[in-house]
mmCIF file of C-alpha atoms and ligand atoms in Angstrom:
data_model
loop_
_atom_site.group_PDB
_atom_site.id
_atom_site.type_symbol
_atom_site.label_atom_id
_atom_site.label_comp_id
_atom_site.label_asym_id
_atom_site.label_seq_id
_atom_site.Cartn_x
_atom_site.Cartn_y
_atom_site.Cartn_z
ATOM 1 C CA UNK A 1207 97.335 129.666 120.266
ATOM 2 C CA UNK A 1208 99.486 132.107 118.008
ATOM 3 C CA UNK A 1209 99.205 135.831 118.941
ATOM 4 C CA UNK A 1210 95.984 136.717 116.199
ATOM 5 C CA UNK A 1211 94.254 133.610 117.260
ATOM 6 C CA UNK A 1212 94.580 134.856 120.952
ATOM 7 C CA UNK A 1213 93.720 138.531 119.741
ATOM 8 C CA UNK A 1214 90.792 137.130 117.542
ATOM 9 C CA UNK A 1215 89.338 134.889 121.065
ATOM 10 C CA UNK A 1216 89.124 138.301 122.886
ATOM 11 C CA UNK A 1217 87.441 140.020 120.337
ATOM 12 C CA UNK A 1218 85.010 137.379 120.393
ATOM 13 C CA UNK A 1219 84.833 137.206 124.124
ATOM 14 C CA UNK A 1220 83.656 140.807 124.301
ATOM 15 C CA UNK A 1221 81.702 140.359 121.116
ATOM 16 C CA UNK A 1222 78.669 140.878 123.813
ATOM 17 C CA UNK A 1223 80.007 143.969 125.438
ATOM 18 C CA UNK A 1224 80.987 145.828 122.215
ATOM 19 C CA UNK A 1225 77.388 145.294 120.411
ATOM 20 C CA UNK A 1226 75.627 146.826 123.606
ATOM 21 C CA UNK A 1227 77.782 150.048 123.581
ATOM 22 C CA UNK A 1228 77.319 149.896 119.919
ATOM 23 C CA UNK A 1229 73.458 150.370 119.840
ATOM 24 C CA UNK A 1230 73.890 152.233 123.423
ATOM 25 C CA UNK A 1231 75.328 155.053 121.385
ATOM 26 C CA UNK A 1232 73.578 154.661 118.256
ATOM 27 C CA UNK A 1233 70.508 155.491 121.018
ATOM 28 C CA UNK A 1234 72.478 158.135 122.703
ATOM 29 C CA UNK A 1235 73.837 160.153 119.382
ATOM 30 C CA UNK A 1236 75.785 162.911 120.938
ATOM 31 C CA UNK A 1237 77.078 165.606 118.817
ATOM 32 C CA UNK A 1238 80.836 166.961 118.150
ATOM 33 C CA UNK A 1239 82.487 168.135 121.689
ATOM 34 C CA UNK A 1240 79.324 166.877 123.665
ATOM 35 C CA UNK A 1241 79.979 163.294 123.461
ATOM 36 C CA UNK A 1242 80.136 163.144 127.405
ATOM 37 C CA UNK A 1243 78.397 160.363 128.367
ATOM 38 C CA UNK A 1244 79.803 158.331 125.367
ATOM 39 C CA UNK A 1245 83.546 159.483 125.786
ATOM 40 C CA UNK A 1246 82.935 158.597 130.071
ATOM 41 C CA UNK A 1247 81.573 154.595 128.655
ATOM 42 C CA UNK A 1248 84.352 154.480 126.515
ATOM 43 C CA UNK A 1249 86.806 155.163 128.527
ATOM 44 C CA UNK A 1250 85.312 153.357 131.595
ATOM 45 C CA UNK A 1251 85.315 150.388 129.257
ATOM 46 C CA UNK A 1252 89.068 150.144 129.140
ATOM 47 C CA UNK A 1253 89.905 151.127 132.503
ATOM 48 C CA UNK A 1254 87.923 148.417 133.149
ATOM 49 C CA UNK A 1255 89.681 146.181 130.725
ATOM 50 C CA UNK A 1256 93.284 146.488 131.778
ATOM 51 C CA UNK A 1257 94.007 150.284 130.526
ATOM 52 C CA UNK A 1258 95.867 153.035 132.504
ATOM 53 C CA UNK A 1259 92.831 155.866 131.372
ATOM 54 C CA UNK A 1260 93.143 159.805 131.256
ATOM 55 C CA UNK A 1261 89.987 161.284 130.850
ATOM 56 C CA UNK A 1262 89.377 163.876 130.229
ATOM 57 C CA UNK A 1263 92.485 164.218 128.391
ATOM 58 C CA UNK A 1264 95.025 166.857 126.468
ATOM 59 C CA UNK A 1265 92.516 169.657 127.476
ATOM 60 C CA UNK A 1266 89.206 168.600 125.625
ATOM 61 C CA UNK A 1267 86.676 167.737 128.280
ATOM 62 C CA UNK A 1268 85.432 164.480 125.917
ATOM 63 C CA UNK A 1269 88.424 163.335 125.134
ATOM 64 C CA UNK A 1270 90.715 160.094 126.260
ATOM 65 C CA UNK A 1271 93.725 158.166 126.538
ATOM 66 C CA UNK A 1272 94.082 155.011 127.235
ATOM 67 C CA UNK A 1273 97.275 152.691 127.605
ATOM 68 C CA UNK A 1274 98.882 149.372 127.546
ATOM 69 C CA UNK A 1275 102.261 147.978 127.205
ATOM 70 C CA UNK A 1276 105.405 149.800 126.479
ATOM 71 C CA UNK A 1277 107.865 150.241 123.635
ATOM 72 C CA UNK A 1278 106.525 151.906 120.175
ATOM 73 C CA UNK A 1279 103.626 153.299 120.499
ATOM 74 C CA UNK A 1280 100.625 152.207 117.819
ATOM 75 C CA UNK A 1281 97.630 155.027 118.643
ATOM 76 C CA UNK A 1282 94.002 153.633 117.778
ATOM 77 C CA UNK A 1283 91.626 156.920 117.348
ATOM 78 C CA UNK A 1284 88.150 156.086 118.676
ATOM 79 C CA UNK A 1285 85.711 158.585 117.447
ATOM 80 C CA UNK A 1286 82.365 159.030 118.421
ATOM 81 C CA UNK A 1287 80.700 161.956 117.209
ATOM 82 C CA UNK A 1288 77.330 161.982 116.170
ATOM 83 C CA UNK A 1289 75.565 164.427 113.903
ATOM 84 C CA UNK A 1290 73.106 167.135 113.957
ATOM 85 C CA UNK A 1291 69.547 165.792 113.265
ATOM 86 C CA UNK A 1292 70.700 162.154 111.910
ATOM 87 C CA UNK A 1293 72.040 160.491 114.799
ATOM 88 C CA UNK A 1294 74.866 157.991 114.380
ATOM 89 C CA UNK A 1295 74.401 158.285 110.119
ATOM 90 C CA UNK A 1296 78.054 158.270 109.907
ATOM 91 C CA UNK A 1297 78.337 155.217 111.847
ATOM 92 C CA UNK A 1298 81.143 156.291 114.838
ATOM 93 C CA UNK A 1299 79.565 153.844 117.246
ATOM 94 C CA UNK A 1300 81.202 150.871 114.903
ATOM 95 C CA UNK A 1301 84.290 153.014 114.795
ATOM 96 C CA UNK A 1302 84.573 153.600 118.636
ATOM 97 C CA UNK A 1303 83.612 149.657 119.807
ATOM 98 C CA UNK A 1304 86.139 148.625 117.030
ATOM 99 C CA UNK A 1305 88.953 150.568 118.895
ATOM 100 C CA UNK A 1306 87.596 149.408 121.781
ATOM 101 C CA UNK A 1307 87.611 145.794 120.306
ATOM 102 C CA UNK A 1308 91.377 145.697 118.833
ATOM 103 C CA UNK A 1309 92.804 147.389 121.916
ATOM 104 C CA UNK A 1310 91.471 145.083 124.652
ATOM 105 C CA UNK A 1311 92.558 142.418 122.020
ATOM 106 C CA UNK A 1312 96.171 143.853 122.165
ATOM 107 C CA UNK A 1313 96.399 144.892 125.271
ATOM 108 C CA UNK A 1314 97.227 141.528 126.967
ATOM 109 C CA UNK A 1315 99.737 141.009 124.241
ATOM 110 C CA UNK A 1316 101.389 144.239 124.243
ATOM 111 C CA UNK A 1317 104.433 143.459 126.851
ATOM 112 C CA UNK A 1318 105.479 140.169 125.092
ATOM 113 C CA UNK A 1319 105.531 141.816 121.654
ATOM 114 C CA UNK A 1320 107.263 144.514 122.886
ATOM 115 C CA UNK A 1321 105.122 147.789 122.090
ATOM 116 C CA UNK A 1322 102.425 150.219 123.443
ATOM 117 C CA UNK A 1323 98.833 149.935 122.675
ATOM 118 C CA UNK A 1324 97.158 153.269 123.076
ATOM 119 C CA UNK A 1325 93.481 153.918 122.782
ATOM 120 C CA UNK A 1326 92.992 157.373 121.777
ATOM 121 C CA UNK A 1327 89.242 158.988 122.321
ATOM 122 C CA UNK A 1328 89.009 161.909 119.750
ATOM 123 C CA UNK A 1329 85.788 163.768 119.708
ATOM 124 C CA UNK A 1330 84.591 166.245 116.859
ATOM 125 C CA UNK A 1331 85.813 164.552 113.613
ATOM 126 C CA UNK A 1332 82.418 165.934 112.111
ATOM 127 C CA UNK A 1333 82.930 169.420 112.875
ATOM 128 C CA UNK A 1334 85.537 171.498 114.120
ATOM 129 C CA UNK A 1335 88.322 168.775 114.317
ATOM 130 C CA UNK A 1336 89.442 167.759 117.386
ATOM 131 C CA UNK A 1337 91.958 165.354 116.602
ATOM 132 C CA UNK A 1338 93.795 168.863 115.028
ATOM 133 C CA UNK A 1339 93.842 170.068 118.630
ATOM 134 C CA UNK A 1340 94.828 166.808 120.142
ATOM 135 C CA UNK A 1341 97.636 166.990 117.828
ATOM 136 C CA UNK A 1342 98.603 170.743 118.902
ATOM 137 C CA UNK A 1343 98.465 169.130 122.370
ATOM 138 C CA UNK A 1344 100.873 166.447 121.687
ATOM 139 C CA UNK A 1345 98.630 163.416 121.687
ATOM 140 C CA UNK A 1346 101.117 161.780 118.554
ATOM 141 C CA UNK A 1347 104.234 162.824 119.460
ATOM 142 C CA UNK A 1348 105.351 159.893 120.245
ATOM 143 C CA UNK A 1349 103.372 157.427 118.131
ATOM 144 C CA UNK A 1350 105.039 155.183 115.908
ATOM 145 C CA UNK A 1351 101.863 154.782 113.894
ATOM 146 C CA UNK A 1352 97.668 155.510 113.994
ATOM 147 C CA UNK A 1353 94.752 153.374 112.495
ATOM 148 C CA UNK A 1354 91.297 153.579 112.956
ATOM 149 C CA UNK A 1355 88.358 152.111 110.973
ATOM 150 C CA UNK A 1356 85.507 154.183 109.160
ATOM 151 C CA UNK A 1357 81.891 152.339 108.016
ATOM 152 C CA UNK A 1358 80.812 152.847 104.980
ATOM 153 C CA UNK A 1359 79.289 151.072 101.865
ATOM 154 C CA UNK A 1360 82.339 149.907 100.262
ATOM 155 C CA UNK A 1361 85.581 147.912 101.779
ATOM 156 C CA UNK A 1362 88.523 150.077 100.669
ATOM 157 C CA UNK A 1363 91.508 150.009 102.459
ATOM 158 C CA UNK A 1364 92.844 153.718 101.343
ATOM 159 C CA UNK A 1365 90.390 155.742 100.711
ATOM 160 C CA UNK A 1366 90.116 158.999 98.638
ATOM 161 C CA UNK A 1367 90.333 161.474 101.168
ATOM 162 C CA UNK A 1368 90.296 165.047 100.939
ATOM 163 C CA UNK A 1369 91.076 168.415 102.228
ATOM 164 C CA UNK A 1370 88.309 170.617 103.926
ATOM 165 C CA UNK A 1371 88.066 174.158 104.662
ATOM 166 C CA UNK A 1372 84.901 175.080 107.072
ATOM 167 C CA UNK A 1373 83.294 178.543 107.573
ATOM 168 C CA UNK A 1374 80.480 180.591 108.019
ATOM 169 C CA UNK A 1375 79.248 183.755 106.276
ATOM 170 C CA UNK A 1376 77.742 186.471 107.689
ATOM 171 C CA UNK A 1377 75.935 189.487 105.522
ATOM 172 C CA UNK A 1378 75.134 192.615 108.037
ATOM 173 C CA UNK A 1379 72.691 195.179 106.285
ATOM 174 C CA UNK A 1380 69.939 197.364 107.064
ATOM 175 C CA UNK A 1381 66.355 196.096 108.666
ATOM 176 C CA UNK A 1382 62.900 198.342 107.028
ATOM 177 C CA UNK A 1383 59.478 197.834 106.487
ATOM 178 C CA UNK A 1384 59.539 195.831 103.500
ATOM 179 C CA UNK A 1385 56.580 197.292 102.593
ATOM 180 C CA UNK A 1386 56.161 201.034 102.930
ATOM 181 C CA UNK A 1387 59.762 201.886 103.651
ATOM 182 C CA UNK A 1388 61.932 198.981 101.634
ATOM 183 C CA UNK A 1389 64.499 201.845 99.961
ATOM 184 C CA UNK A 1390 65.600 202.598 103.602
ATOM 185 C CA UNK A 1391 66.494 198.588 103.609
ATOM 186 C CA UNK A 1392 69.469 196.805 102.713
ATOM 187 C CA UNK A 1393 69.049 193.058 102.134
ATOM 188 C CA UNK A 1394 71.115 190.313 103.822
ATOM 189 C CA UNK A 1395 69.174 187.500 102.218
ATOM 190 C CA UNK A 1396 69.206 188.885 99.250
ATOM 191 C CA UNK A 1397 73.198 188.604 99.754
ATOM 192 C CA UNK A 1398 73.009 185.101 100.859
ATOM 193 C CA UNK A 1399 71.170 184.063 97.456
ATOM 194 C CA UNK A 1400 73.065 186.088 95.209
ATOM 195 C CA UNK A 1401 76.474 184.360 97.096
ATOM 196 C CA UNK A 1402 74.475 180.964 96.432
ATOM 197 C CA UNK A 1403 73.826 181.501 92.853
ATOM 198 C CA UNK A 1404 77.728 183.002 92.419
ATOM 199 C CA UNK A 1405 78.741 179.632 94.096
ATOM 200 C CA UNK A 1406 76.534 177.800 92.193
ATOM 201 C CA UNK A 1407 77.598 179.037 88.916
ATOM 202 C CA UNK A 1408 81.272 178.626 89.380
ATOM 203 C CA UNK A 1409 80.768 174.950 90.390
ATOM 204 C CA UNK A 1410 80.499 174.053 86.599
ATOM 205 C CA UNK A 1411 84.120 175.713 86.281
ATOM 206 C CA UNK A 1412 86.251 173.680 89.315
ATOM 207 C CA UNK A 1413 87.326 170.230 89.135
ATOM 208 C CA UNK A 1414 85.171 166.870 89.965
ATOM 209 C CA UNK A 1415 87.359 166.329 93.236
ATOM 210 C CA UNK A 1416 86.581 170.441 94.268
ATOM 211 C CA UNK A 1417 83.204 170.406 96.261
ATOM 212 C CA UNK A 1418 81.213 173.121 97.808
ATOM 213 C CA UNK A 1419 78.384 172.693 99.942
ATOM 214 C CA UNK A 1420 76.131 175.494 102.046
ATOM 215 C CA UNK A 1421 73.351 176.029 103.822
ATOM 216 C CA UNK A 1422 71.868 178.849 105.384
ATOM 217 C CA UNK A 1423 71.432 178.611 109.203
ATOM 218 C CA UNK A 1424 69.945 182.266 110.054
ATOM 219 C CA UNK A 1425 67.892 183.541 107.019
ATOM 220 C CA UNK A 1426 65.261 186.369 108.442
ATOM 221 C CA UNK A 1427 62.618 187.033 111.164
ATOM 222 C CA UNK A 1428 59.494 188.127 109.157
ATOM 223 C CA UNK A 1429 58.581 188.665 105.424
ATOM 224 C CA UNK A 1430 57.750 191.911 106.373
ATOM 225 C CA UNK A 1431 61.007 193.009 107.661
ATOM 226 C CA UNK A 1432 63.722 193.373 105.536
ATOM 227 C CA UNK A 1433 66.667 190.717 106.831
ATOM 228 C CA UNK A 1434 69.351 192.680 108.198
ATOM 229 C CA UNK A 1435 71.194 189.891 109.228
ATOM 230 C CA UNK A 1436 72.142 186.177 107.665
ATOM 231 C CA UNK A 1437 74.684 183.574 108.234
ATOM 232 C CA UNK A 1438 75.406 180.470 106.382
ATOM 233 C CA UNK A 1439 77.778 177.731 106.611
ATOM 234 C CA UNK A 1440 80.023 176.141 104.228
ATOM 235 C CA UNK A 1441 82.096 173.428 103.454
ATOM 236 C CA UNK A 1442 85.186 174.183 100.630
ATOM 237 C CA UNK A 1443 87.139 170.454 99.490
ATOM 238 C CA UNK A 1444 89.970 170.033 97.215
ATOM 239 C CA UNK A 1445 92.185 166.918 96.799
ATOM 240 C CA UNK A 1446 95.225 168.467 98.634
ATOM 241 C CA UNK A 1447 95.358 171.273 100.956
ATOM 242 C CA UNK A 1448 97.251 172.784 97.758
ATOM 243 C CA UNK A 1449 94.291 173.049 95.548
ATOM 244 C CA UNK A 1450 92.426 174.075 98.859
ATOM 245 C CA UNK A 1451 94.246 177.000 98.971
ATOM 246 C CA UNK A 1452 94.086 177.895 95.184
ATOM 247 C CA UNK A 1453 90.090 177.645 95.772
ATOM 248 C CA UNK A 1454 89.456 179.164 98.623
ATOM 249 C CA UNK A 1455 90.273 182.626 96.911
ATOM 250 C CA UNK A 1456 87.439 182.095 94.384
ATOM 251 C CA UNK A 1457 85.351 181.063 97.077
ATOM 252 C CA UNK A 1458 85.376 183.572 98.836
ATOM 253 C CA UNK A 1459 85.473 186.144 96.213
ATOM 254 C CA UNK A 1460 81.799 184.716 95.505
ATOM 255 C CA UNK A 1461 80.763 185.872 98.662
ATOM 256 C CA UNK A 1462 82.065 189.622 98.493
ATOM 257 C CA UNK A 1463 80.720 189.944 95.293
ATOM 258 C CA UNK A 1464 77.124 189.624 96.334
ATOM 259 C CA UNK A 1465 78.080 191.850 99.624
ATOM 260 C CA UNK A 1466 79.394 194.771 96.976
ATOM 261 C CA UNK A 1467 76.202 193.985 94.029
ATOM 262 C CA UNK A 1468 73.523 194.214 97.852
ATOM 263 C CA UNK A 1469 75.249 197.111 99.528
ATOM 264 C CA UNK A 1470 75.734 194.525 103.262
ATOM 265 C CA UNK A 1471 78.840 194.209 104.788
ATOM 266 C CA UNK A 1472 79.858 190.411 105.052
ATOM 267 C CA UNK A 1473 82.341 188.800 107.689
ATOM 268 C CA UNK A 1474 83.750 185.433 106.645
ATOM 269 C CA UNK A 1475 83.869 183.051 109.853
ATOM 270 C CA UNK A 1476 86.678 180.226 110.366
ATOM 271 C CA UNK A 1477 84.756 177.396 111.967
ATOM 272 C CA UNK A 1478 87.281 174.788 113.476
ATOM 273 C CA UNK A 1479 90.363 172.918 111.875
ATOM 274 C CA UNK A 1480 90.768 172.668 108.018
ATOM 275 C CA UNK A 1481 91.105 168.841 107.365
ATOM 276 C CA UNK A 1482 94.401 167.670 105.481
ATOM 277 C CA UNK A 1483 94.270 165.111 102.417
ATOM 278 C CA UNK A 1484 94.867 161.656 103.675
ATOM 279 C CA UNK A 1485 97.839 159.615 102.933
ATOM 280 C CA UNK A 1486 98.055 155.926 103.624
ATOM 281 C CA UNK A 1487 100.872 154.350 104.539
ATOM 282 C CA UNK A 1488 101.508 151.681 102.085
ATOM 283 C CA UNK A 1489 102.873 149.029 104.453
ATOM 284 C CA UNK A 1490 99.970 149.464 106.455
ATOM 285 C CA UNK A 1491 97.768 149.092 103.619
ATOM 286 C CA UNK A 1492 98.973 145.959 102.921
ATOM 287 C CA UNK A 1493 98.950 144.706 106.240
ATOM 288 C CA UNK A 1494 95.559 145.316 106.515
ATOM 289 C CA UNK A 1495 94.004 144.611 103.553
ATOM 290 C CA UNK A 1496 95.997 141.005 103.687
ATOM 291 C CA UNK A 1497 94.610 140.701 107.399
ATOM 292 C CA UNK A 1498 90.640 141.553 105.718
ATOM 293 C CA UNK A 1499 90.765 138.867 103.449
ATOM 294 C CA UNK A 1500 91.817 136.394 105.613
ATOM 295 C CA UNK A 1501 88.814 137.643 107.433
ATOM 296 C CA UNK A 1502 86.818 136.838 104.549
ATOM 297 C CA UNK A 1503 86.664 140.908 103.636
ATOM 298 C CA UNK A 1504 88.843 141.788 100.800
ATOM 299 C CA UNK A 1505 89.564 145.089 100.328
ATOM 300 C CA UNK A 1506 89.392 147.594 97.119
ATOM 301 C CA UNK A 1507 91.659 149.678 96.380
ATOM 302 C CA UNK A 1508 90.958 153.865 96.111
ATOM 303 C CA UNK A 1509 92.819 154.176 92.972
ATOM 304 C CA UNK A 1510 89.606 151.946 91.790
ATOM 305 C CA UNK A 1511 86.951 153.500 92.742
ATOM 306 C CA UNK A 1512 85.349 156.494 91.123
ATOM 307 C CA UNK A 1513 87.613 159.617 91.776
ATOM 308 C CA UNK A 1514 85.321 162.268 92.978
ATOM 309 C CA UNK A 1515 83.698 159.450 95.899
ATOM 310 C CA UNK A 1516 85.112 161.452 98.411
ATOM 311 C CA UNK A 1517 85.049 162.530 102.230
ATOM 312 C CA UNK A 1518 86.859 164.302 104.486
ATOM 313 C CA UNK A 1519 88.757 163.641 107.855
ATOM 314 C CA UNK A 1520 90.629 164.891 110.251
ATOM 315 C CA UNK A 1521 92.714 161.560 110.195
ATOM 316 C CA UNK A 1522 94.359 163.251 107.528
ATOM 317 C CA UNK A 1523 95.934 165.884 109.670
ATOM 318 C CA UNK A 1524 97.409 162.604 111.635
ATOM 319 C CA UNK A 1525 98.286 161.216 108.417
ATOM 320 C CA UNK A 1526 100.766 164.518 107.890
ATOM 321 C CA UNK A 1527 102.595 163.449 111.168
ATOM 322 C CA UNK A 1528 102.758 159.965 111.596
ATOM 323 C CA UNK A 1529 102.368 156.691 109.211
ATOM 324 C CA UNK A 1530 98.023 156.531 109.321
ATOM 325 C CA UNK A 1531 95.469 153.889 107.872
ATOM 326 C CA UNK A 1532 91.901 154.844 107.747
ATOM 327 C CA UNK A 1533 90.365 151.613 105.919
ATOM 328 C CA UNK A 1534 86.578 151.870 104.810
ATOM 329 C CA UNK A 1535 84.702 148.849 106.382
ATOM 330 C CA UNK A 1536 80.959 148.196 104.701
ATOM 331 C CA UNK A 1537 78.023 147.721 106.557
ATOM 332 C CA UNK A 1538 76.632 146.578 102.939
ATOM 333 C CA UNK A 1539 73.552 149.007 102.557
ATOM 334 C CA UNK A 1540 74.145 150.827 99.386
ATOM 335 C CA UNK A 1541 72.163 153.144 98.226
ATOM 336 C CA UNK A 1542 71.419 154.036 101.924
ATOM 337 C CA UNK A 1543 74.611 155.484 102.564
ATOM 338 C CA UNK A 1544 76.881 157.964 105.089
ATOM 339 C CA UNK A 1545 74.813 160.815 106.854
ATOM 340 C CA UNK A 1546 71.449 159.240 106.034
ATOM 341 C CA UNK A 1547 69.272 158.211 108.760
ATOM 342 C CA UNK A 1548 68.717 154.320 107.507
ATOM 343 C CA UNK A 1549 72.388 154.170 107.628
ATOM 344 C CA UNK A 1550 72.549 154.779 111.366
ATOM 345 C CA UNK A 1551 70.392 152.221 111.902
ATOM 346 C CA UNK A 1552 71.772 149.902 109.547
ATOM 347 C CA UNK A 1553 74.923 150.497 112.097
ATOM 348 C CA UNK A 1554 73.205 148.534 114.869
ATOM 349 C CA UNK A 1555 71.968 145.483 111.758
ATOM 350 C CA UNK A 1556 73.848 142.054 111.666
ATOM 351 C CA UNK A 1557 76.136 143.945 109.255
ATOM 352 C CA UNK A 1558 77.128 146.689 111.037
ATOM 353 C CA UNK A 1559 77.996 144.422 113.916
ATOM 354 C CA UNK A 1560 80.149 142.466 111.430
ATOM 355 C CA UNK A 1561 82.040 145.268 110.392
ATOM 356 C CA UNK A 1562 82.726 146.494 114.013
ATOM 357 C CA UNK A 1563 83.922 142.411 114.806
ATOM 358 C CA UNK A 1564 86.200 142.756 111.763
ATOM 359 C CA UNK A 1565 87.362 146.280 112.018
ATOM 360 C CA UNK A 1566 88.458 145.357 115.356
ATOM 361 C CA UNK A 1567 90.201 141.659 114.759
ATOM 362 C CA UNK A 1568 91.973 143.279 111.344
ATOM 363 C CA UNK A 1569 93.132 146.414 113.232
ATOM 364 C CA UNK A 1570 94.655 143.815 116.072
ATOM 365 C CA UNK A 1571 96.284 141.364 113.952
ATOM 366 C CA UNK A 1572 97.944 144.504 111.832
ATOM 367 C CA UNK A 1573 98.959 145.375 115.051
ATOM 368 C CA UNK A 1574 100.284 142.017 115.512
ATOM 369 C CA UNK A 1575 102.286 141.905 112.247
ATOM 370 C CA UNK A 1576 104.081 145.479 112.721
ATOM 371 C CA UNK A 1577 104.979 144.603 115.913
ATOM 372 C CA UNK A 1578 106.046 140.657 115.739
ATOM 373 C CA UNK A 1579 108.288 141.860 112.111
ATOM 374 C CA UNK A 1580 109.301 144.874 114.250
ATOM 375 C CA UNK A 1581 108.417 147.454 110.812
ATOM 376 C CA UNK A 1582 107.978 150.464 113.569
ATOM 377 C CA UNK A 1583 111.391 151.983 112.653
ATOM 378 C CA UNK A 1584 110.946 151.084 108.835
ATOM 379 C CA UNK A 1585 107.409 153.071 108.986
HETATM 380 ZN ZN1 ZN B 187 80.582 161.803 108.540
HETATM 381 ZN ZN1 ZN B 188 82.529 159.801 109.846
#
């Protein structure tokens, strides 16, 4: 048997394994920087599976590292994050069994081809950003290049990714009876909806690929006491971390607009990493999306699809340091899609386990081709 046959026969032979810690965590959704039962699986998984494991790892309690093999070092990033309220809707199970897949398919392999294999667990991709910290921590430095696998409802190989900026708002003004007294008031909601309506307004003004989502997360006590206090958080996205920070400004003067036009005092909040624009590597791409097809899953391209289809990741941070894929796998259940509640369980369906079995054998057998054409210097 050639090397991917060998890699594809182990991915088959823990087919088994990989679908029970798939719907184990789609059961067990635990959300970003509490994934501590799921990080202690995963990583048990490979220690058990012929990994050297370091958990926790780089100074985040739910994070890993796990390794195979020496020479270059390829880094597969395992997330497993689940969100609030909706469970698994973004589908990190499949990504996090499909790490778990291609690396115990490369890890026998690794010495004869002549490179490292490292399985890296990275909580928090849906808030806050923890791969951002694992690379302040040094958790790259000495990859040679990163992949990972995303569900979703289309196969794309390089996805439009984007930049993200996260914060929270807060207005501070004056509690009353809203009643009897509500001139001695000053109104933080009212704040938060005039900020809402300013966003609002300027949305028709930015471009398609500029998004700006918020909710409010603290809004009042009682209708009859005038809010002193509200926070909200928000989401700011550009195409590059560029027009991120030609945005921002506008953003935020949105905000102190409605603190000046209510009379509150607002504090603008930094929550976690911002997220970099991705950038695939275009060898990679091609590796992969050759290895797909074989696979029977061809891969678009995201210069096809529809320009403002976006997300954000913060595989695009990794992207800025070292050559990164992040290929789009479907679990084919358009229009349920991403951060929906029928897509998390569409994770555990036939499908989903087909994308995980696919994600895994493609990542391996790219795997396979950088390191058999040694392309780790030419990345
Ligand atoms: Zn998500
Ligand atoms: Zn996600």
């Amino acid at each position: 048997m050639d090397y991917k046959q060998r890699a594809r026969a182990t991915v088959e032979s823990l087919e088994r394994d990989l679908i029970e810690l798939n719907d184990w965590m789609y059961h067990h959704p635990e959300v970003a920087f509490e994934e501590r039962e799921s990080s202690a699986r995963l990583s048990a998984y490979l220690a058990a599976n012929g990994f050297t494991v370091e958990y926790p790892a780089y100074g985040l309690e739910t994070a890993f590292v796990a390794s195979a093999g020496s020479g270059p070092e390829l880094v597969i990033c395992a997330e497993y994050d689940a969100l609030p309220g909706v469970g698994q809707a973004c589908g990190h199970n499949i990504i996090a069994t499909a790490a778990l897949g291609a690396g115990c398919a490369l890890a026998p392999l690794a010495d004869e081809l002549g490179f490292k294999i490292t399985v890296l667990g990275t909580p928090a991709e849906e808030k806050f950003g923890g791969k951002v910290d694992l690379i302040n921590a040094g958790a790259f430095a000495s990859a040679a290049a990163a992949m990972m696998i995303h569900p979703s409802v289309v196969d794309v190989v390089d996805p439009n990714v984007i930049a993200v900026s996260h914060l929270d708002v807060e207005y501070h003004g004056r509690e009353a009876h809203a009643s009897a007294y509500p001139q001695l008031g000053i109104n933080a909601l009212d704040a938060f909806v005039q900020a809402y309506v300013n966003v609002s307004t300027y949305r028709q003004h930015i471009y398609p690929t500029d998004k700006i989502h918020g909710i409010i997360t603290h809004g009042g006590e009682a209708p009859n006491i005038v809010p002193d206090y509200t926070r909200s958080s928000w989401y700011v996205r550009a195409q590059t971390r560029e027009r991120l920070d030609e945005l921002l400004p506008h953003v935020t003067a949105c905000f102190e607009a409605a603190a000046v036009a209510s009379g509150c005092r607002m504090e603008l909040i930094p929550m976690g990493h911002t997220y970099d624009d991705l950038v695939s590597h275009p060898t990679m791409v091609d590796l992969y999306a050759a290895n797909a097809a074989a696979l029977g899953r061809p891969m678009q391209r995201g210069a096809n699809l529809p320009p403002s289809q976006t997300g954000s990741t913060d595989m695009g941070n990794v992207s800025k340091v070292v050559p990164t894929i992040h290929p789009m796998v479907s679990i084919n259940c358009y229009p349920i899609v991403n951060h929906q509640r029928a897509f998390a369980a569409h994770t555990i369906s036939f499908d989903g386990q087909k994308a995980l079995f696919d994600g895994a054998v493609s990542m391996a057998w790219t795997a396979i081709d950088l390191a058999q054409n040694q392309l780790w210097d030419e990345l």
